[in-house]
XYZ file of C-alpha atoms in Angstrom:
531
model
C 0.958 61.118 49.878
C -0.250 60.381 46.354
C 2.018 58.352 44.123
C 3.302 60.091 41.062
C 2.584 58.249 37.808
C 5.446 56.755 35.873
C 6.740 58.632 32.857
C 4.997 57.807 29.626
C 8.140 56.283 28.104
C 8.266 53.753 30.964
C 4.563 52.909 30.975
C 3.962 52.480 27.249
C 5.505 49.016 27.125
C 8.358 47.520 25.269
C 6.753 48.110 21.869
C 7.467 51.867 21.888
C 11.010 51.274 23.133
C 11.667 48.783 20.357
C 10.191 51.188 17.801
C 12.402 53.966 19.147
C 15.489 51.785 18.865
C 14.574 50.917 15.283
C 14.120 54.597 14.411
C 17.431 55.508 16.018
C 19.213 52.700 14.187
C 17.655 53.755 10.866
C 18.647 57.387 11.439
C 22.210 56.341 12.282
C 22.465 54.224 9.134
C 21.142 57.068 6.984
C 23.566 59.540 8.537
C 26.445 57.130 7.952
C 25.519 56.824 4.276
C 25.318 60.614 3.825
C 28.543 61.357 5.701
C 30.535 58.476 4.221
C 32.776 60.712 1.998
C 33.608 62.949 4.956
C 34.405 59.923 7.082
C 36.745 58.565 4.411
C 38.552 61.919 4.050
C 38.831 62.296 7.822
C 40.300 58.785 8.105
C 42.799 59.640 5.360
C 43.829 62.901 7.050
C 44.403 61.027 10.271
C 46.579 58.493 8.433
C 48.566 61.273 6.716
C 49.046 63.115 10.020
C 50.280 59.958 11.712
C 52.694 59.308 8.825
C 53.986 62.898 9.055
C 54.609 62.642 12.805
C 56.372 59.331 12.320
C 58.562 60.786 9.556
C 59.381 63.851 11.679
C 60.374 61.692 14.652
C 62.687 59.656 12.392
C 64.416 62.783 10.967
C 67.771 63.629 12.695
C 67.797 66.826 14.717
C 70.554 68.444 12.604
C 68.367 68.070 9.483
C 65.076 69.351 10.921
C 65.978 73.045 10.309
C 66.633 72.649 6.569
C 63.499 70.539 6.307
C 61.389 73.284 7.898
C 62.979 75.880 5.571
C 62.205 73.705 2.510
C 58.619 73.220 3.629
C 58.107 76.944 4.220
C 59.547 77.704 0.754
C 57.111 75.251 -0.840
C 54.172 76.824 0.990
C 55.298 80.291 -0.162
C 55.597 79.190 -3.776
C 52.125 77.637 -3.663
C 50.722 80.812 -2.177
C 52.201 82.944 -4.983
C 51.230 80.641 -7.871
C 47.767 81.363 -9.364
C 45.220 78.890 -7.963
C 48.022 77.382 -5.906
C 46.132 77.109 -2.578
C 43.109 75.574 -4.353
C 45.278 73.011 -6.163
C 47.096 72.218 -2.903
C 43.746 71.685 -1.118
C 42.447 69.439 -3.913
C 45.667 67.419 -3.864
C 45.490 67.050 -0.082
C 41.830 65.882 -0.202
C 42.586 63.408 -2.985
C 45.523 61.968 -1.043
C 43.357 61.740 2.097
C 40.569 59.985 0.195
C 43.054 57.528 -1.306
C 44.649 56.657 2.027
C 41.274 56.563 3.836
C 39.577 54.092 1.467
C 38.374 50.706 2.680
C 41.299 48.328 2.342
C 39.523 45.145 3.454
C 41.035 42.397 1.318
C 38.480 40.664 -0.897
C 38.036 36.963 -0.386
C 39.451 35.277 -3.494
C 39.002 31.630 -2.550
C 37.877 29.215 0.141
C 39.624 29.019 3.468
C 41.611 26.014 4.596
C 38.609 24.492 6.399
C 36.361 25.092 3.380
C 38.955 23.606 1.039
C 39.173 20.505 3.200
C 35.372 20.158 3.238
C 35.164 20.484 -0.563
C 37.949 17.936 -0.946
C 36.230 15.391 1.276
C 32.959 15.906 -0.591
C 34.764 15.389 -3.903
C 36.349 12.151 -2.688
C 32.952 10.885 -1.489
C 31.463 11.425 -4.971
C 34.256 9.578 -6.814
C 32.676 6.058 -6.568
C 29.394 7.377 -8.012
C 30.710 9.617 -10.810
C 33.569 7.497 -12.214
C 34.060 4.227 -14.066
C 37.327 2.346 -14.804
C 36.852 2.686 -18.589
C 36.964 6.498 -18.505
C 40.360 7.624 -19.965
C 40.190 11.107 -18.419
C 37.829 10.912 -15.436
C 36.366 14.087 -14.036
C 36.162 12.418 -10.610
C 39.205 10.452 -9.477
C 40.832 9.777 -6.129
C 43.393 12.471 -5.492
C 42.018 14.585 -8.350
C 41.358 18.326 -8.461
C 37.948 19.335 -7.199
C 38.123 22.721 -8.987
C 37.125 21.070 -12.280
C 33.998 19.451 -10.799
C 32.821 22.214 -8.437
C 32.344 25.426 -10.420
C 30.544 27.367 -7.695
C 30.182 27.149 -3.944
C 28.988 29.202 -0.973
C 29.423 28.733 2.776
C 27.647 30.109 5.829
C 29.211 31.557 8.986
C 29.586 28.087 10.503
C 31.572 26.831 7.488
C 28.790 24.606 6.127
C 27.905 24.490 2.444
C 24.855 26.533 1.454
C 25.201 26.246 -2.327
C 27.241 23.977 -4.599
C 27.327 23.631 -8.387
C 28.544 20.212 -9.556
C 29.528 19.026 -13.030
C 29.250 15.263 -13.526
C 30.131 12.933 -16.422
C 27.640 12.373 -19.222
C 27.521 8.616 -18.628
C 26.014 9.003 -15.166
C 22.459 7.631 -15.145
C 20.762 10.835 -14.007
C 17.486 9.727 -15.587
C 17.027 6.966 -12.998
C 15.386 7.932 -9.731
C 17.483 5.484 -7.685
C 20.765 6.930 -8.971
C 19.694 10.464 -8.245
C 18.425 9.456 -4.804
C 21.836 8.015 -3.895
C 23.605 11.243 -4.839
C 21.077 13.358 -2.966
C 21.359 11.201 0.147
C 25.166 11.422 0.062
C 25.209 15.198 -0.396
C 22.634 15.591 2.369
C 24.781 13.596 4.777
C 28.091 15.245 3.859
C 26.797 18.824 3.701
C 25.083 18.749 7.091
C 21.838 17.266 8.339
C 18.947 19.179 9.842
C 18.523 21.479 6.816
C 16.372 21.262 3.702
C 18.287 20.978 0.431
C 16.931 21.625 -3.035
C 18.524 19.537 -5.813
C 18.144 21.010 -9.293
C 19.214 18.461 -11.906
C 20.101 19.633 -15.418
C 20.197 16.395 -17.407
C 20.898 18.201 -20.672
C 23.952 20.016 -19.345
C 25.102 17.281 -16.896
C 25.016 19.688 -13.973
C 23.598 19.547 -10.455
C 22.875 22.592 -8.330
C 22.540 22.068 -4.558
C 20.957 24.858 -2.522
C 19.915 25.178 1.130
C 16.350 26.462 1.411
C 15.383 29.074 3.949
C 12.723 28.197 6.501
C 9.146 29.022 5.561
C 7.430 31.722 7.664
C 5.595 30.310 10.673
C 4.277 33.597 12.108
C 1.441 34.138 9.616
C -1.851 33.705 11.429
C -5.323 33.103 9.999
C -6.648 36.273 8.370
C -8.921 37.364 5.499
C -6.884 36.424 2.441
C -7.284 38.308 -0.825
C -8.596 35.517 -3.074
C -11.291 35.030 -5.706
C -14.449 32.964 -5.087
C -13.615 29.292 -5.203
C -9.975 29.789 -4.174
C -8.666 28.435 -0.875
C -5.241 29.184 0.581
C -3.737 25.940 1.841
C -0.536 27.632 3.012
C 2.611 29.327 1.826
C 5.579 28.035 -0.137
C 8.865 29.102 -1.766
C 9.037 32.089 -4.084
C 10.221 30.034 -7.048
C 7.459 27.435 -6.740
C 4.483 29.579 -7.805
C 3.975 32.678 -9.939
C 1.799 34.611 -7.508
C 2.149 36.475 -4.251
C -0.423 37.281 -1.603
C -0.414 40.306 0.746
C -0.524 39.106 4.356
C 0.286 40.383 7.817
C 3.044 38.631 9.741
C 2.534 40.043 13.185
C 2.051 43.753 12.455
C 4.236 43.937 9.347
C 2.769 43.533 5.830
C 4.472 41.060 3.520
C 3.987 39.535 0.088
C 4.375 35.765 0.249
C 3.795 33.067 -2.406
C 0.702 30.964 -1.574
C -0.475 27.479 -2.511
C -3.939 28.109 -3.952
C -6.464 25.269 -4.209
C -9.323 25.971 -6.640
C -12.679 24.246 -6.185
C -15.971 24.357 -8.031
C -17.485 22.831 -11.178
C -14.435 23.682 -13.300
C -11.865 22.423 -10.838
C -9.654 19.501 -11.765
C -9.014 18.737 -8.056
C -12.437 19.100 -6.391
C -11.577 17.201 -3.170
C -8.649 17.215 -0.738
C -6.857 14.586 1.357
C -4.561 15.687 4.191
C -2.319 13.123 5.923
C -0.009 13.573 8.884
C 1.138 12.408 12.282
C -0.578 13.418 15.542
C 0.193 17.067 16.214
C 1.366 17.738 12.664
C -1.336 20.329 11.922
C -4.052 18.528 9.947
C -6.747 19.899 12.271
C -5.234 23.353 11.829
C -5.545 22.959 8.070
C -9.210 21.926 8.348
C -9.997 24.931 10.575
C -8.289 27.238 8.095
C -10.266 25.751 5.197
C -13.523 26.011 7.177
C -12.975 29.686 8.034
C -12.221 30.549 4.418
C -15.269 28.605 3.187
C -17.532 30.410 5.669
C -16.096 33.772 4.646
C -16.971 33.023 1.002
C -20.593 32.238 1.905
C -20.493 28.451 1.902
C -22.163 25.872 4.149
C -19.907 23.647 6.266
C -20.472 20.166 7.686
C -17.826 18.955 10.153
C -17.343 15.373 11.319
C -14.768 15.144 14.135
C -13.804 11.484 14.286
C -11.173 12.010 16.945
C -13.706 13.557 19.308
C -11.159 16.064 20.605
C -13.574 18.990 20.468
C -11.203 21.154 18.425
C -14.111 22.318 16.258
C -16.468 23.305 19.072
C -15.742 26.963 18.297
C -17.690 26.516 15.045
C -20.823 25.022 16.629
C -23.875 27.226 16.247
C -22.188 29.651 13.870
C -23.878 31.048 10.787
C -23.117 28.758 7.874
C -22.109 25.752 10.010
C -24.791 23.111 9.474
C -23.487 20.531 11.957
C -20.474 19.520 14.038
C -20.731 15.780 14.726
C -18.476 13.701 16.984
C -20.294 10.363 17.296
C -20.873 7.507 14.827
C -24.668 7.890 14.867
C -24.584 11.612 14.153
C -21.845 11.164 11.565
C -23.903 8.511 9.776
C -26.973 10.765 9.693
C -24.967 13.802 8.596
C -23.168 12.009 5.787
C -26.431 10.382 4.669
C -27.984 13.842 4.459
C -24.943 15.074 2.504
C -25.306 12.247 -0.016
C -29.036 12.963 -0.505
C -28.327 16.703 -0.726
C -25.810 16.027 -3.486
C -28.373 13.975 -5.393
C -31.021 16.679 -4.887
C -28.709 19.322 -6.290
C -27.916 17.190 -9.320
C -31.609 16.548 -10.029
C -32.571 20.209 -9.591
C -29.741 21.373 -11.822
C -30.584 18.809 -14.494
C -34.282 19.762 -14.557
C -33.475 23.475 -14.738
C -31.145 22.972 -17.677
C -33.730 20.858 -19.480
C -36.021 23.878 -19.670
C -33.197 26.285 -20.468
C -33.058 28.002 -17.070
C -30.108 28.580 -14.759
C -29.583 26.285 -11.838
C -31.456 27.238 -8.649
C -29.632 29.461 -6.214
C -29.569 26.884 -3.401
C -27.798 24.363 -5.650
C -24.987 26.832 -6.407
C -24.207 27.567 -2.766
C -20.933 25.747 -1.918
C -21.266 22.856 0.515
C -18.106 21.767 2.348
C -17.868 18.366 4.081
C -14.872 18.275 6.438
C -13.916 14.963 8.053
C -11.154 14.688 10.636
C -9.998 11.091 11.306
C -13.099 9.400 9.870
C -11.496 5.975 10.307
C -12.141 6.171 14.060
C -15.874 6.612 13.489
C -15.859 3.832 10.908
C -14.243 1.467 13.403
C -16.746 2.390 16.125
C -19.691 1.972 13.762
C -18.539 -1.474 12.646
C -17.881 -2.495 16.265
C -21.445 -1.517 17.179
C -22.844 -3.451 14.222
C -23.861 -0.356 12.256
C -23.084 0.669 8.681
C -19.804 2.271 7.708
C -20.227 6.087 7.563
C -17.504 6.345 4.926
C -19.724 4.486 2.490
C -21.939 7.591 2.332
C -19.006 9.596 0.953
C -19.079 7.908 -2.428
C -21.870 10.110 -3.813
C -20.316 13.469 -2.742
C -16.903 12.328 -3.926
C -18.069 11.043 -7.307
C -20.667 13.697 -8.142
C -19.778 16.590 -5.854
C -18.004 18.763 -8.400
C -21.055 19.667 -10.568
C -23.168 19.988 -7.398
C -20.740 22.462 -5.731
C -19.946 19.935 -3.000
C -16.357 19.707 -1.734
C -15.009 16.961 0.536
C -11.905 17.398 2.710
C -10.568 14.356 4.566
C -7.809 14.490 7.196
C -6.304 11.199 8.359
C -3.199 9.886 10.113
C -0.536 7.721 8.524
C -1.374 4.731 10.696
C -5.020 4.589 9.533
C -4.675 5.113 5.800
C -5.531 1.493 5.012
C -9.028 2.067 6.476
C -9.911 4.646 3.826
C -11.974 3.251 0.980
C -11.056 3.392 -2.678
C -13.405 6.283 -3.418
C -11.401 8.577 -1.154
C -8.100 7.657 -2.804
C -9.549 7.888 -6.298
C -11.313 11.251 -6.092
C -9.085 13.280 -3.737
C -6.643 14.564 -6.342
C -5.392 17.401 -4.119
C -3.061 15.953 -1.481
C -1.254 17.394 1.545
C 1.299 15.695 3.809
C 2.128 17.435 7.095
C 4.681 16.749 9.794
C 7.839 14.621 9.769
C 7.619 11.809 7.228
C 9.984 9.629 5.253
C 10.496 10.174 1.551
C 8.646 6.972 0.698
C 5.647 7.965 2.844
C 5.410 11.321 1.094
C 5.727 9.633 -2.302
C 2.987 7.098 -1.480
C 0.490 9.869 -0.675
C 1.431 12.523 -3.237
C 2.439 10.194 -6.045
C 5.869 11.839 -6.367
C 8.794 12.113 -3.952
C 9.450 15.569 -2.489
C 11.867 17.823 -4.342
C 13.709 18.562 -1.107
C 15.158 16.469 1.716
C 12.623 16.213 4.586
C 13.958 16.992 8.059
C 13.212 15.136 11.265
C 12.134 18.236 13.216
C 9.537 20.519 11.608
C 7.093 23.038 13.110
C 3.360 22.240 13.163
C 1.680 22.824 9.837
C 4.860 22.217 7.839
C 4.787 19.705 4.983
C 4.244 19.231 1.256
C 1.308 19.745 -1.112
C 0.497 18.581 -4.616
C -2.540 19.583 -6.643
C -3.446 16.946 -9.190
C -0.569 16.208 -11.536
C 1.305 19.401 -10.672
C 4.653 19.706 -8.912
C 5.258 19.089 -5.225
C 5.390 22.298 -3.180
C 6.732 22.928 0.273
C 3.873 24.064 2.495
C 3.426 25.982 5.731
C -0.185 26.149 6.911
C -1.240 29.488 8.464
C -1.481 29.327 12.240
C -5.147 28.550 12.974
C -5.314 27.048 16.483
C -8.395 26.220 18.505
C -9.358 29.590 20.042
C -10.426 27.789 23.229
C -7.006 26.158 23.643
C -5.212 28.120 26.352
C -1.855 26.598 25.390
C -1.950 28.288 21.973
C -0.475 31.691 21.220
C -2.886 34.449 22.361
C -2.452 36.472 19.164
C -3.277 33.449 16.992
C -6.315 32.607 19.124
C -7.586 36.175 18.823
C -7.109 36.088 15.058
C -9.303 32.976 14.810
C -11.977 34.514 17.051
C -12.157 37.567 14.807
C -12.776 35.354 11.763
C -15.569 33.293 13.304
C -19.064 34.104 11.985
C -21.802 35.284 14.291
C -23.816 32.767 16.228
C -27.172 31.695 14.876
C -30.180 33.204 16.641
C -32.116 30.768 18.778
C -31.110 27.293 19.946
C -28.695 25.465 17.678
C -30.098 22.281 16.150
C -27.903 19.755 14.392
C -28.959 18.306 11.077
C -30.277 14.798 10.819
C -31.408 12.524 8.049
C -35.046 13.595 8.668
C -34.356 17.313 8.154
C -33.753 17.042 4.414
C -34.802 19.815 2.125
C -35.080 17.444 -0.835
C -38.862 16.861 -0.690
C -39.697 20.563 -0.633
C -37.268 21.268 -3.408
C -38.508 18.421 -5.580
C -42.139 19.439 -5.098
C -41.402 22.745 -6.773
C -39.877 21.107 -9.833
C -43.114 20.054 -11.590
C -44.017 23.724 -12.125
C -40.771 24.195 -13.991
C -41.291 21.022 -15.970
C -44.841 22.076 -16.892
C -43.562 25.147 -18.669
C -41.309 23.069 -20.882
C -42.570 22.478 -24.426
């Protein structure tokens, strides 16, 4: 006997059921909004009917007859009066609407638990916001917190989500140490494990504390709508930037504020340094940058110092010149990159001498991505070879006019192995993963504007472009597509962004495969035409 197939509603998966529940919930909400007046009148009629039955049951039996006669006489008079029934109906509906209105009492002040929490927070701030010489202190032990706290909000658990504080004018709010003490105290008293934004108004002597919502972590790698030379490092808070980007979070479109890094000859931050702990997402950031560079038609060189093979998905792809994992290959690749930078500078200079535009091959962006280069430097020195990082000085110093961009990702424990050229020329900085305030300040040059938490998702951190402000950052999910432990949807998104494989066997670059001689041989013809 053949088995009958399951009904379509049971075989279409949970997605259709969830969509059906959402449609039913939306229809119910819409119907409730449309029928709200009728529901209010019906609730009022029920209240009036219950009051009438209660009044009738309380009336003595010897007085029920006269009451019925009086009611019948009133109904007769209303029936005989012109427009009497209509006026009676309008009066009844108005009374029903009045008695059926929402009578939920509005919250006029904090509860007892919230009052106690505000009082304890006020007492904790007294030693910092008061001095003995103040004749009328705003903060005093046993004082009234209503004068200091002009606004406050709490969540369902009774924890503070927003607090507006007035402090005395003599408080040294211009000193970073004084402000750090207040921020640390408020962070501890308001609840740890959340990110707080402290907005200081030195002119008005006011401090606004606000709990920040978590940044979206479900945005995968995708083709971002950007201009040539723009790279999306991640996403931040709405108030941090003045631009939004249309993205897909799962299957739903959203507009989120991005952190855009601009490269090219006119960029003030031509190179990037990303620092983090193991598993913080620095490799994810480099993969995201590489995919965006390849989509914009650039050439990519990758040096994987950790040797983890997380960039093997890019080997042999169109636009990927090399993926090196050893010290010998890294030395040859970086040597070629330095000579390629010099070749581009020479070709551009000779073309401009004769009044011609730069050659096309010198304007094609070249990206040099290095993940944990300190490991390769240590291995090269141990084997008695030259330091590969020494070859980075030419691309770092002269890469901007040659359309060469360098991205370095390193861990906190190996930062002292980076040379001065990396620190001097990487003006765009990113810190990912859990880190102390001082660690973030040492890399970015400024402390973060929020309180870092101990537990953060991968790809979460801070970014600063040049001398700009510090932004919270969440890197788009760009895992290794060959990593089976990663989310399948994120892996598929990365596979769809990978370029096609190069035809024929893939050959890595070496120092002998330079294009400089051929390019320089063609320059005398251009120079001969010059006057």
